[in-house]
Amino acid sequence: MIQINTSRRVEVVDITPDVQKEVEKSGIKDGLAVVYTPHTTTAIVINENEPGLIEDIVFVLDKLVPRGAGYMHDEIDNNADSHLRAMLLGNSVVIPVTNGKLELGTWQRIMFLELDGPRSRRVIVKVIEG
Ligand code: ZN
């Protein structure tokens, strides 16, 4: 399990080293790593950790799902945009593990997206042999 404390409402956190550590802890050399976030206002994606691109991701999320655009859920909990953004991005990724290493491409990183921070969050990593 990976513990993440975010400090902004929308934040992108590169969790690749933490996931690699969980793979090593499992002792499994070949299989699949499932990386899952058990929250309704966070997401997990694989992409490049480049500062300009991180800003672009935040910008596009704002364009696609603007905050406070008359959503029903805002009437009971002021974070409909966070739920909708999370739903579009997805809450898990699966990565092949070979020789004890995550099989990521040169520019691929595992990114946790906080969409309703700051909060204390969890990411669950399960490694399945096979
Ligand atoms: Zn809500």
mmCIF file of C-alpha atoms in Angstrom, residues 23 26-33 95-101 103 127-130:
data_model
loop_
_atom_site.group_PDB
_atom_site.id
_atom_site.type_symbol
_atom_site.label_atom_id
_atom_site.label_comp_id
_atom_site.label_asym_id
_atom_site.label_seq_id
_atom_site.Cartn_x
_atom_site.Cartn_y
_atom_site.Cartn_z
ATOM 1 C CA VAL A 23 6.958 -5.039 -6.799
ATOM 2 C CA SER A 26 6.384 -8.956 -3.376
ATOM 3 C CA GLY A 27 9.396 -11.001 -4.514
ATOM 4 C CA ILE A 28 7.571 -11.795 -7.761
ATOM 5 C CA LYS A 29 9.819 -11.674 -10.838
ATOM 6 C CA ASP A 30 7.306 -12.217 -13.635
ATOM 7 C CA GLY A 31 3.649 -11.290 -13.671
ATOM 8 C CA LEU A 32 1.356 -8.295 -13.518
ATOM 9 C CA ALA A 33 1.228 -5.303 -11.199
ATOM 10 C CA ILE A 95 1.678 -3.150 -15.867
ATOM 11 C CA PRO A 96 3.641 -6.255 -16.894
ATOM 12 C CA VAL A 97 6.512 -7.188 -14.562
ATOM 13 C CA THR A 98 9.576 -8.862 -16.069
ATOM 14 C CA ASN A 99 12.707 -9.859 -14.108
ATOM 15 C CA GLY A 100 11.343 -7.959 -11.108
ATOM 16 C CA LYS A 101 10.993 -4.681 -13.025
ATOM 17 C CA GLU A 103 7.825 -2.955 -18.028
ATOM 18 C CA VAL A 127 1.441 -8.216 -7.905
ATOM 19 C CA ILE A 128 0.173 -11.404 -9.513
ATOM 20 C CA GLU A 129 2.647 -14.083 -10.588
ATOM 21 C CA GLY A 130 2.280 -15.533 -14.061
#
